[in-house]
Amino acid sequence: MEERIGVFVCHCGSNIAGVVDVKRVAEELGKYPGVAYSTDYTYMCSDPGQTMVKEAIKEHNLSGVIVAACSPTLHEATFRRAGRAAGVNPYQVEIANIREQCSWVHQSDKEAATEKAIKIIKTMVEKARLDEALDPIAVPMTHKALVVGGGIAGIQAALDIANAGYETILVEKGPSIGGHMAQLSETFPTLDCSQCIMTPKMVEVAQHPRVKMMTYSEIEDVSGYVGNFKVKIRKKAAYLDRDICNGCGLCMEKCPAKTPSEFDEGLADRKAIYTPFPQAVPNKPVLDREHCLYFTNDGKCGVCKKICPVQCVDYEQEDEIIEDEVGAIVVATGYDLYPIENLGEYGGGKYPDVITSLQFERMLSASGPTEGEVKRPSDGKVPETVVFLTCCGSRDPEAHMPYCSKVCCMYLTKHAMLYKHKVHDGQAYVFYIDVRTAGKGYEEFYTRAAEEDDVLYLRGKVSKIFQEDGKVVVWGADTLSGKKVEIEADMAVLGLATVPNAAARELANMLKIHTDEWGFLAEAHPKLRPVESLAPGFYLAGAAQGPKDIPEAVAQASGAASKVAHLFAEEEYHREPIIAWIDEDTCAGCRVCVSVCPYDAAEFDDEKGIAVIKEAICEGCGACIAACPSASAQQRNLTDEQVYRMVSAALEG
Amino acid sequence: MRLTIKSEELRDDLIKRVEDLSRQGLLECYQCGKCSAGCPVVNEMDIIPSEVIRLLQIGQLDEALNSKTIWVCASCLQCASRCPKGVEFSNICDALRQMVLRKRLSIPRVDADEVSAIMVSDAPQMGVVGALRKLNG
């Protein structure tokens, strides 16, 4: 049958028509073999424009459609839908890009631009001549999600996915869920207690009938593809049966071995058998083999085993690998603070009274090592003067990180305010480059600190901190008055940069999902797809994607969860059919395609003695097609014949 | 020279006196500089209005009292009408002048002969007269 192709040339206002003679283009194409109808219109993507395409398909009985307009990344989907509505297979609707690749780049030569536009459209007509009618490939899908990371973002994502009706596995590497938010004292700008608002969510996710919570567990391996991931999860040996354990805490009380508590940021000790904090979920301890006297001292201790009333301690326990299948993965692996030791000029890691912001959070927390009293680490004295430093490692492209960590201005303001609430006669200073308060109620919070709590904000970066006569002396500048200043402080708190969690970087490598140069997970589009990874089936939530505060992390987690629910709303996963296929008649079975395929989609069929492509896995990258010596591997709707015809059309004349 | 900021001197009685006399909260100023940017006599000042407030914020009262600025201010209130936080710098200047006059501190005086022609022609007449009256009694 003679093909009947329709050509629709878009003006895009003056974007195209201002450079390309669209009337002439439509006229020229109308004469081209196989073109049954050709026209032009101001905005083809508008409702009337789409209607014009649909009506022309019916009226002229078109077999294929070329819309000559902007990039296919913008409106290919629009016109494929319009084509389908009018009875043309969507894969026989093609876009000829005459805007980004023609009018925008050839504004100085209108005649040449018009000629080029004609050629671009002719090449697409040649392609469309041989386009097959295709259908998306339906792949079975596991309607179960995996959420990696049990901080506030992971908890929220797991809850939202589970509440949408899907089974969810929540994996957390630590002994309890809660993440950094559980460590915080109070939260800006409302000053509600962090644990008070967090623990109900922790309990809810732990008790949710559709959530399988796995703490003290890590992702060992992930294979497969969207809709069909196979995951291996390492359940680390806790050296006790946490199912039997009743959480009585006797073992923790009697354990003789102590080590600095990670949860308390080293300001207090924990036992070798421990729960990180009193509201831990699950409230069952784990035994840290590295610091346990039984393991480090030839089995000479064993107190916990002796005292346990339910006999759940088991020194022989081993790591367990749990295998499961999921359809989507939410990565919410969170952040770390930039190492304080890297801030040598401030005595970071050297002076006991120069502490991190998370240490100060623990100090302010009622459940913290000082029970909420501000006491400096060196001598336990209540500090009368405290200096807070923003941008410690942030906004410093020369020596540290170039980016703004976004939350430090606000949490240091909160710190200064809470310090004043606890030490009324004290004086708080904040050194800053800019005070960034972009958030609802944030600016008001900052002015409250400055006006009501007399926090003195000094505009300048601190050059050095040194110890003298039991003080930490801070040298800085106040650029507003043009003065170098010195403050003899009792304590200094560093607002350290937010960096991706160290373990998260390794995980991103294992999952083969993109990160930026600093290790933050990369989103598929910085504006329009902020909760998805470019790798299909992976979604992003929380500070793993970039520094963010609690409301933003929660919002992103809910966004990621809704994307997962969107994926799971279909019974099967539908993939693009523009993939490779093997001509069984000509394939010699050389297996070159099998060796070059980056997705393991090309496989050797022993029975037939030839290669076959697994449709569910092929991404349509074209590696096998380029490599095949007998041209047996071909891409659907981009066959060698089509490419040859397209090149000929482009070179003609 | 490095300035040592002492917590106990930051909000001492004299600084609070400035706030009482002027009825202005010094810490409300967030140093945007709009007062300085719009002041019609700023060119005659040795330090700009926002900097005077800054000195008071960091406890440097003497430097503020010794500035020519407080005597150049003509109380035209343009700063007050522009301030996004409602701080009236002219009132602060009034307070500082009062403190100087009451204490009979040695102060730099404006000499009528040294008042520039531009100031005479461009500054509000009331302001020029006011400045000379306050200083040359």
PDB file of C-alpha atoms in Angstrom, chain A residues 384-385 427-429 432 443 446-447 450-451 453-459 463 475-476 478 480-488, chain B residues 1-11 16 25-32 48 50-51 54-55 57-60 63 85:
ATOM      1  CA  GLU A 384      28.554  32.434  79.540  1.00  0.00           C
ATOM      2  CA  THR A 385      29.581  33.274  75.997  1.00  0.00           C
ATOM      3  CA  GLN A 427      25.512  35.985  75.269  1.00  0.00           C
ATOM      4  CA  ALA A 428      25.268  34.251  71.920  1.00  0.00           C
ATOM      5  CA  TYR A 429      27.116  35.386  68.806  1.00  0.00           C
ATOM      6  CA  TYR A 432      27.669  34.574  59.119  1.00  0.00           C
ATOM      7  CA  GLU A 443      12.713  35.099  58.723  1.00  0.00           C
ATOM      8  CA  TYR A 446      15.629  34.863  62.883  1.00  0.00           C
ATOM      9  CA  THR A 447      14.480  38.389  63.762  1.00  0.00           C
ATOM     10  CA  ALA A 450      18.199  38.950  67.106  1.00  0.00           C
ATOM     11  CA  GLU A 451      15.624  41.238  68.701  1.00  0.00           C
ATOM     12  CA  ASP A 453      17.106  37.047  72.571  1.00  0.00           C
ATOM     13  CA  ASP A 454      19.827  39.626  71.865  1.00  0.00           C
ATOM     14  CA  VAL A 455      21.756  37.217  69.669  1.00  0.00           C
ATOM     15  CA  LEU A 456      24.470  39.304  68.057  1.00  0.00           C
ATOM     16  CA  TYR A 457      24.925  38.475  64.397  1.00  0.00           C
ATOM     17  CA  LEU A 458      28.360  39.409  63.110  1.00  0.00           C
ATOM     18  CA  ARG A 459      28.801  39.578  59.374  1.00  0.00           C
ATOM     19  CA  SER A 463      39.676  33.284  60.654  1.00  0.00           C
ATOM     20  CA  TRP A 475      39.075  35.967  65.749  1.00  0.00           C
ATOM     21  CA  GLY A 476      36.649  37.257  63.186  1.00  0.00           C
ATOM     22  CA  ASP A 478      32.429  42.499  61.428  1.00  0.00           C
ATOM     23  CA  LEU A 480      29.350  45.968  58.701  1.00  0.00           C
ATOM     24  CA  SER A 481      31.481  48.176  60.918  1.00  0.00           C
ATOM     25  CA  GLY A 482      34.732  47.338  59.154  1.00  0.00           C
ATOM     26  CA  LYS A 483      36.295  46.039  62.340  1.00  0.00           C
ATOM     27  CA  LYS A 484      38.382  43.043  63.181  1.00  0.00           C
ATOM     28  CA  VAL A 485      36.869  41.528  66.289  1.00  0.00           C
ATOM     29  CA  GLU A 486      37.934  39.173  69.020  1.00  0.00           C
ATOM     30  CA  ILE A 487      35.604  37.296  71.335  1.00  0.00           C
ATOM     31  CA  GLU A 488      36.777  35.378  74.351  1.00  0.00           C
TER      32      GLU A 488
ATOM     33  CA  MET B   1      43.556  47.208  65.861  1.00  0.00           C
ATOM     34  CA  ARG B   2      41.522  44.206  66.887  1.00  0.00           C
ATOM     35  CA  LEU B   3      38.386  45.059  68.774  1.00  0.00           C
ATOM     36  CA  THR B   4      37.616  42.810  71.709  1.00  0.00           C
ATOM     37  CA  ILE B   5      33.897  42.390  72.041  1.00  0.00           C
ATOM     38  CA  LYS B   6      32.925  41.881  75.680  1.00  0.00           C
ATOM     39  CA  SER B   7      29.581  40.269  76.321  1.00  0.00           C
ATOM     40  CA  GLU B   8      28.965  42.316  79.488  1.00  0.00           C
ATOM     41  CA  GLU B   9      29.506  45.601  77.639  1.00  0.00           C
ATOM     42  CA  LEU B  10      27.315  44.751  74.652  1.00  0.00           C
ATOM     43  CA  ARG B  11      24.051  45.788  76.210  1.00  0.00           C
ATOM     44  CA  LYS B  16      20.163  50.917  76.868  1.00  0.00           C
ATOM     45  CA  GLY B  25      15.282  49.003  69.380  1.00  0.00           C
ATOM     46  CA  LEU B  26      18.848  48.941  68.162  1.00  0.00           C
ATOM     47  CA  LEU B  27      18.744  45.184  67.511  1.00  0.00           C
ATOM     48  CA  GLU B  28      15.792  45.582  65.203  1.00  0.00           C
ATOM     49  CA  CYS B  29      18.092  47.051  62.568  1.00  0.00           C
ATOM     50  CA  TYR B  30      19.269  44.359  60.219  1.00  0.00           C
ATOM     51  CA  GLN B  31      21.802  46.480  58.475  1.00  0.00           C
ATOM     52  CA  CYS B  32      20.242  46.722  55.051  1.00  0.00           C
ATOM     53  CA  ILE B  48      27.091  56.393  57.321  1.00  0.00           C
ATOM     54  CA  SER B  50      23.608  52.377  59.322  1.00  0.00           C
ATOM     55  CA  GLU B  51      27.182  52.163  60.568  1.00  0.00           C
ATOM     56  CA  ARG B  54      26.067  48.981  63.873  1.00  0.00           C
ATOM     57  CA  LEU B  55      28.569  50.534  66.317  1.00  0.00           C
ATOM     58  CA  GLN B  57      24.885  47.030  68.200  1.00  0.00           C
ATOM     59  CA  ILE B  58      28.436  45.870  68.858  1.00  0.00           C
ATOM     60  CA  GLY B  59      28.750  48.035  71.988  1.00  0.00           C
ATOM     61  CA  GLN B  60      30.944  50.821  70.572  1.00  0.00           C
ATOM     62  CA  GLU B  63      32.854  55.831  68.612  1.00  0.00           C
ATOM     63  CA  LYS B  85      11.944  47.661  60.104  1.00  0.00           C
TER      64      LYS B  85
END
